[in-house]
Amino acid sequence: TVSAFRNNISQIQNRNKNTIAMSEANGNNDRCGIDYPKLVVFDLDACFWDQEMYEMPALPSKTVAGPLGTNGLGEGVTGAYSGRNKISMHAGSMVALQEHAAGDEYPGMKVCFASSADTPFAEKIGRATLKLLEVLPGVTVWDLVLKDWDGEDVNQIGRQPPLSSNKAQTHFPRIRKLTGIPYNKMLFFDDCNWGDHVGMVGRGCTEDNGEGVVGHRTPRGLRVVDWYKGLELYKKERS
C-alpha cells in the first residue's frame, strides 16, 4: 500500500541519517586540518554537477532514480530535470559526499558550496536541485550539508549583493566568517572554465602566516580522480 511504502521510505531515511550521526560521533579527528581539510568548498556549475544553472529554463519539476554511485549503497534520486535538461552530480562529487557521510575516512571534515550563479533565478534552480539529488537513499545533498552546520545555511550561492562574481572578495570571506574555519584549512574545487577562481582564491584568501586556500581545478567536472588529487594536494601543502 501507499502507507506501507511511505513508512518504508521514512525508515530508510532515518536509518541513513542515524548512520551519519553515529559515524561522526565515533570519528577521531586529530588529523583533521593536517592530513585532510577541515572544510571542502565545492563550486556547483560544471564542477559539482554537469550543468550551468543560468542555462536551465525552469525550476526542477521531476526526478529520475538510479544507483547512487558504484559502491552498492542503494538507489536514489540521481537526476533532476529542468525542462528537458537533466542535472546530475559528477562521479567525484558523489564519492566525495558519500565518503564524507560515512564519517570514518575524514572525521571532523565539513563541506559547503561557493557558486557565482549568474542570476537570482539560476540560484533558485541550484538550491532546489541540491534539495532533490541524493547522496544516500533518502538523504539529499542539502540534508548532508546542513547537518554539518546544525541546520545553518553557510553556503554562498549567487552573485547578488552582498556576493559578487569574485569569490575571493565575497564568497570566501563570508564562509570564513560564518564557519570560523581558517583559509589554510580549506580545500576548494572549481572548474575554472570562466576564470581562474582557484588561483584568485588561493592568492586573495590567506591567513597571517601567508597560507591560503588549497585549490584544485576541475575543467572536466569533478571526477573521482580529481577528488583524490585535491586531497593529495592539500595533504602535501599542510602535512
Short mmCIF file of C-alpha atoms in Angstrom, two decimals:
data_model
loop_
_atom_site.label_atom_id
_atom_site.label_comp_id
_atom_site.label_asym_id
_atom_site.label_seq_id
_atom_site.Cartn_x
_atom_site.Cartn_y
_atom_site.Cartn_z
CA THR A 1 0.00 0.00 0.00
CA VAL A 2 0.96 3.66 -0.29
CA SER A 3 1.05 3.94 3.51
CA ALA A 4 3.43 0.99 3.84
CA PHE A 5 5.65 2.39 1.09
CA ARG A 6 5.87 5.75 2.84
CA ASN A 7 6.68 4.07 6.14
CA ASN A 8 9.46 2.09 4.47
CA ILE A 9 10.94 5.24 2.91
CA SER A 10 10.79 7.00 6.27
CA GLN A 11 12.63 4.10 7.94
CA ILE A 12 15.37 4.18 5.26
CA GLN A 13 15.78 7.94 5.66
CA ASN A 14 16.04 7.70 9.44
CA ARG A 15 18.49 4.78 9.26
CA ASN A 16 20.81 6.58 6.86
CA LYS A 17 20.68 9.83 8.84
CA ASN A 18 21.37 7.94 12.07
CA THR A 19 24.32 6.19 10.39
CA ILE A 20 25.81 9.58 9.50
CA ALA A 21 25.35 10.83 13.07
CA MET A 22 26.96 7.72 14.60
CA SER A 23 29.90 7.88 12.19
CA GLU A 24 30.56 11.49 13.13
CA ALA A 25 30.33 10.77 16.83
CA ASN A 26 32.76 7.85 16.64
CA GLY A 27 35.35 9.56 14.40
CA ASN A 28 38.82 10.54 15.60
CA ASN A 29 39.57 13.92 14.08
CA ASP A 30 43.06 14.55 15.48
CA ARG A 31 44.45 14.78 11.93
CA CYS A 32 41.66 16.98 10.58
CA GLY A 33 43.21 20.08 9.05
CA ILE A 34 46.58 18.34 8.67
CA ASP A 35 46.14 15.16 6.66
CA TYR A 36 42.87 16.36 5.16
CA PRO A 37 40.96 19.67 5.17
CA LYS A 38 38.61 20.93 7.84
CA LEU A 39 36.38 22.33 5.11
CA VAL A 40 35.86 21.33 1.48
CA VAL A 41 34.22 24.01 -0.66
CA PHE A 42 32.65 22.99 -3.97
CA ASP A 43 31.73 25.18 -6.91
CA LEU A 44 28.43 23.99 -8.39
CA ASP A 45 28.06 24.55 -12.15
CA ALA A 46 30.26 22.34 -14.35
CA CYS A 47 32.15 21.23 -11.24
CA PHE A 48 29.91 19.59 -8.64
CA TRP A 49 27.29 18.82 -11.28
CA ASP A 50 27.13 18.70 -15.04
CA GLN A 51 25.03 21.73 -15.97
CA GLU A 52 25.19 25.53 -15.88
CA MET A 53 22.23 26.87 -13.91
CA TYR A 54 21.94 30.05 -16.00
CA GLU A 55 21.16 27.83 -19.00
CA MET A 56 18.33 25.99 -17.21
CA PRO A 57 14.82 27.13 -18.20
CA ALA A 58 12.82 26.19 -15.11
CA LEU A 59 12.87 25.01 -11.53
CA PRO A 60 13.38 21.23 -11.45
CA SER A 61 9.99 19.61 -11.89
CA LYS A 62 10.73 15.89 -11.96
CA THR A 63 13.47 13.49 -10.89
CA VAL A 64 14.98 10.24 -12.05
CA ALA A 65 16.20 7.43 -9.80
CA GLY A 66 19.15 5.10 -10.18
CA PRO A 67 22.15 3.61 -8.38
CA LEU A 68 23.84 6.13 -6.10
CA GLY A 69 27.38 5.66 -7.34
CA THR A 70 29.16 2.35 -7.80
CA ASN A 71 29.64 1.30 -4.18
CA GLY A 72 26.40 -0.60 -3.75
CA LEU A 73 24.89 1.93 -1.34
CA GLY A 74 21.44 1.68 -2.87
CA GLU A 75 19.28 3.67 -5.24
CA GLY A 76 18.00 7.20 -5.00
CA VAL A 77 17.49 10.42 -6.91
CA THR A 78 20.37 10.75 -9.37
CA GLY A 79 18.94 13.41 -11.66
CA ALA A 80 16.63 16.42 -11.55
CA TYR A 81 15.03 17.79 -14.71
CA SER A 82 14.86 21.47 -15.58
CA GLY A 83 12.67 21.29 -18.64
CA ARG A 84 14.40 18.68 -20.81
CA ASN A 85 17.78 19.18 -19.13
CA LYS A 86 18.86 16.60 -16.58
CA ILE A 87 21.10 17.87 -13.78
CA SER A 88 23.30 15.19 -12.17
CA MET A 89 26.28 15.14 -9.87
CA HIS A 90 29.65 14.27 -11.33
CA ALA A 91 31.07 10.94 -10.16
CA GLY A 92 33.71 12.56 -7.97
CA SER A 93 31.08 14.63 -6.20
CA MET A 94 29.11 11.52 -5.34
CA VAL A 95 32.20 9.74 -4.00
CA ALA A 96 33.25 12.82 -2.03
CA LEU A 97 29.91 13.22 -0.28
CA GLN A 98 29.45 9.51 0.35
CA GLU A 99 32.88 9.30 1.96
CA HIS A 100 32.06 12.40 3.96
CA ALA A 101 28.75 10.91 5.06
CA ALA A 102 30.45 7.70 6.22
CA GLY A 103 32.49 9.76 8.68
CA ASP A 104 35.39 7.33 9.08
CA GLU A 105 37.67 8.49 6.23
CA TYR A 106 37.77 12.18 7.16
CA PRO A 107 36.30 12.63 10.66
CA GLY A 108 35.62 16.24 11.55
CA MET A 109 35.65 17.45 7.94
CA LYS A 110 32.77 19.64 6.75
CA VAL A 111 31.54 20.75 3.33
CA CYS A 112 29.77 23.70 1.74
CA PHE A 113 29.28 25.43 -1.63
CA ALA A 114 30.61 28.62 -3.22
CA SER A 115 28.92 29.37 -6.54
CA SER A 116 28.67 32.60 -8.51
CA ALA A 117 25.35 31.66 -10.15
CA ASP A 118 24.62 34.37 -12.71
CA THR A 119 21.05 35.35 -11.82
CA PRO A 120 18.66 35.09 -8.86
CA PHE A 121 16.67 32.53 -10.85
CA ALA A 122 19.80 30.44 -11.50
CA GLU A 123 20.45 30.50 -7.76
CA LYS A 124 16.90 29.28 -7.07
CA ILE A 125 17.34 26.42 -9.53
CA GLY A 126 20.63 25.44 -7.90
CA ARG A 127 19.23 25.46 -4.39
CA ALA A 128 16.16 23.50 -5.46
CA THR A 129 18.35 20.89 -7.14
CA LEU A 130 20.50 20.45 -4.02
CA LYS A 131 17.31 19.56 -2.16
CA LEU A 132 16.45 16.81 -4.68
CA LEU A 133 19.68 14.98 -5.56
CA GLU A 134 20.55 12.23 -3.09
CA VAL A 135 23.84 11.01 -1.63
CA LEU A 136 22.32 8.03 0.17
CA PRO A 137 18.78 6.69 -0.14
CA GLY A 138 16.56 9.32 1.47
CA VAL A 139 19.45 11.70 2.24
CA THR A 140 19.76 14.69 -0.09
CA VAL A 141 22.84 16.80 -0.69
CA TRP A 142 21.10 19.59 1.21
CA ASP A 143 20.37 17.31 4.18
CA LEU A 144 24.02 16.31 4.43
CA VAL A 145 25.45 19.81 4.06
CA LEU A 146 23.10 21.45 6.54
CA LYS A 147 23.77 18.71 9.07
CA ASP A 148 27.43 19.80 9.12
CA TRP A 149 26.33 23.23 10.37
CA ASP A 150 23.48 22.26 12.71
CA GLY A 151 20.93 23.47 10.19
CA GLU A 152 22.58 26.82 9.39
CA ASP A 153 22.98 27.69 5.71
CA VAL A 154 26.60 28.81 5.32
CA ASN A 155 26.61 28.21 1.55
CA GLN A 156 27.40 31.20 -0.64
CA ILE A 157 25.46 30.83 -3.88
CA GLY A 158 24.91 33.60 -6.42
CA ARG A 159 26.39 36.99 -7.21
CA GLN A 160 23.73 39.34 -5.90
CA PRO A 161 24.87 41.70 -3.08
CA PRO A 162 26.50 41.08 -0.69
CA LEU A 163 28.01 38.50 -3.08
CA SER A 164 29.66 39.26 -6.43
CA SER A 165 31.23 37.39 -9.33
CA ASN A 166 34.56 37.40 -7.43
CA LYS A 167 34.64 34.51 -4.95
CA ALA A 168 37.91 35.68 -3.41
CA GLN A 169 36.38 39.04 -2.48
CA THR A 170 32.95 37.94 -1.29
CA HIS A 171 32.16 34.22 -1.10
CA PHE A 172 35.20 33.02 0.80
CA PRO A 173 35.44 35.89 3.31
CA ARG A 174 31.80 35.21 4.21
CA ILE A 175 32.45 31.48 4.53
CA ARG A 176 35.47 32.24 6.72
CA LYS A 177 33.36 34.48 8.97
CA LEU A 178 30.36 32.15 9.22
CA THR A 179 32.30 28.93 9.82
CA GLY A 180 35.29 30.19 11.78
CA ILE A 181 37.50 27.86 9.75
CA PRO A 182 40.80 29.43 8.62
CA TYR A 183 41.51 29.74 4.92
CA ASN A 184 44.55 27.46 5.22
CA LYS A 185 42.31 24.63 6.43
CA MET A 186 40.11 24.76 3.32
CA LEU A 187 40.18 22.82 0.05
CA PHE A 188 38.37 24.33 -2.95
CA PHE A 189 37.21 22.65 -6.17
CA ASP A 190 36.22 24.79 -9.18
CA ASP A 191 36.04 24.09 -12.92
CA CYS A 192 37.72 27.46 -13.69
CA ASN A 193 36.34 27.41 -17.23
CA TRP A 194 35.12 31.01 -16.91
CA GLY A 195 38.05 32.40 -14.93
CA ASP A 196 40.74 31.15 -12.58
CA HIS A 197 38.73 31.18 -9.35
CA VAL A 198 41.11 28.69 -7.76
CA GLY A 199 44.06 30.98 -8.40
CA MET A 200 42.22 34.11 -7.26
CA VAL A 201 41.00 32.49 -4.05
CA GLY A 202 44.41 30.98 -3.32
CA ARG A 203 46.12 34.35 -3.68
CA GLY A 204 43.43 36.53 -2.17
CA CYS A 205 42.29 34.48 0.83
CA THR A 206 45.24 33.89 3.16
CA GLU A 207 45.96 33.79 6.87
CA ASP A 208 48.59 35.89 8.66
CA ASN A 209 51.22 33.21 8.05
CA GLY A 210 50.72 33.54 4.30
CA GLU A 211 48.98 30.19 3.88
CA GLY A 212 45.76 30.26 1.90
CA VAL A 213 43.05 28.08 0.45
CA VAL A 214 44.36 25.00 -1.35
CA GLY A 215 42.57 24.57 -4.67
CA HIS A 216 42.19 22.09 -7.49
CA ARG A 217 40.84 22.92 -10.94
CA THR A 218 38.25 20.58 -12.49
CA PRO A 219 37.73 21.71 -16.12
CA ARG A 220 36.05 18.39 -16.96
CA GLY A 221 33.89 18.37 -13.87
CA LEU A 222 34.72 16.80 -10.52
CA ARG A 223 35.88 13.31 -11.49
CA VAL A 224 36.82 10.70 -8.92
CA VAL A 225 40.49 11.25 -9.76
CA ASP A 226 40.02 14.98 -9.09
CA TRP A 227 38.60 14.33 -5.64
CA TYR A 228 41.62 12.31 -4.59
CA LYS A 229 44.04 14.67 -6.34
CA GLY A 230 42.64 17.59 -4.37
CA LEU A 231 43.06 15.71 -1.10
CA GLU A 232 46.60 14.79 -2.09
CA LEU A 233 47.44 18.42 -2.85
CA TYR A 234 46.04 19.53 0.48
CA LYS A 235 47.99 16.95 2.47
CA LYS A 236 51.19 17.84 0.61
CA GLU A 237 50.71 21.53 1.44
CA ARG A 238 49.73 21.13 5.09
CA SER A 239 51.37 17.98 6.48
#
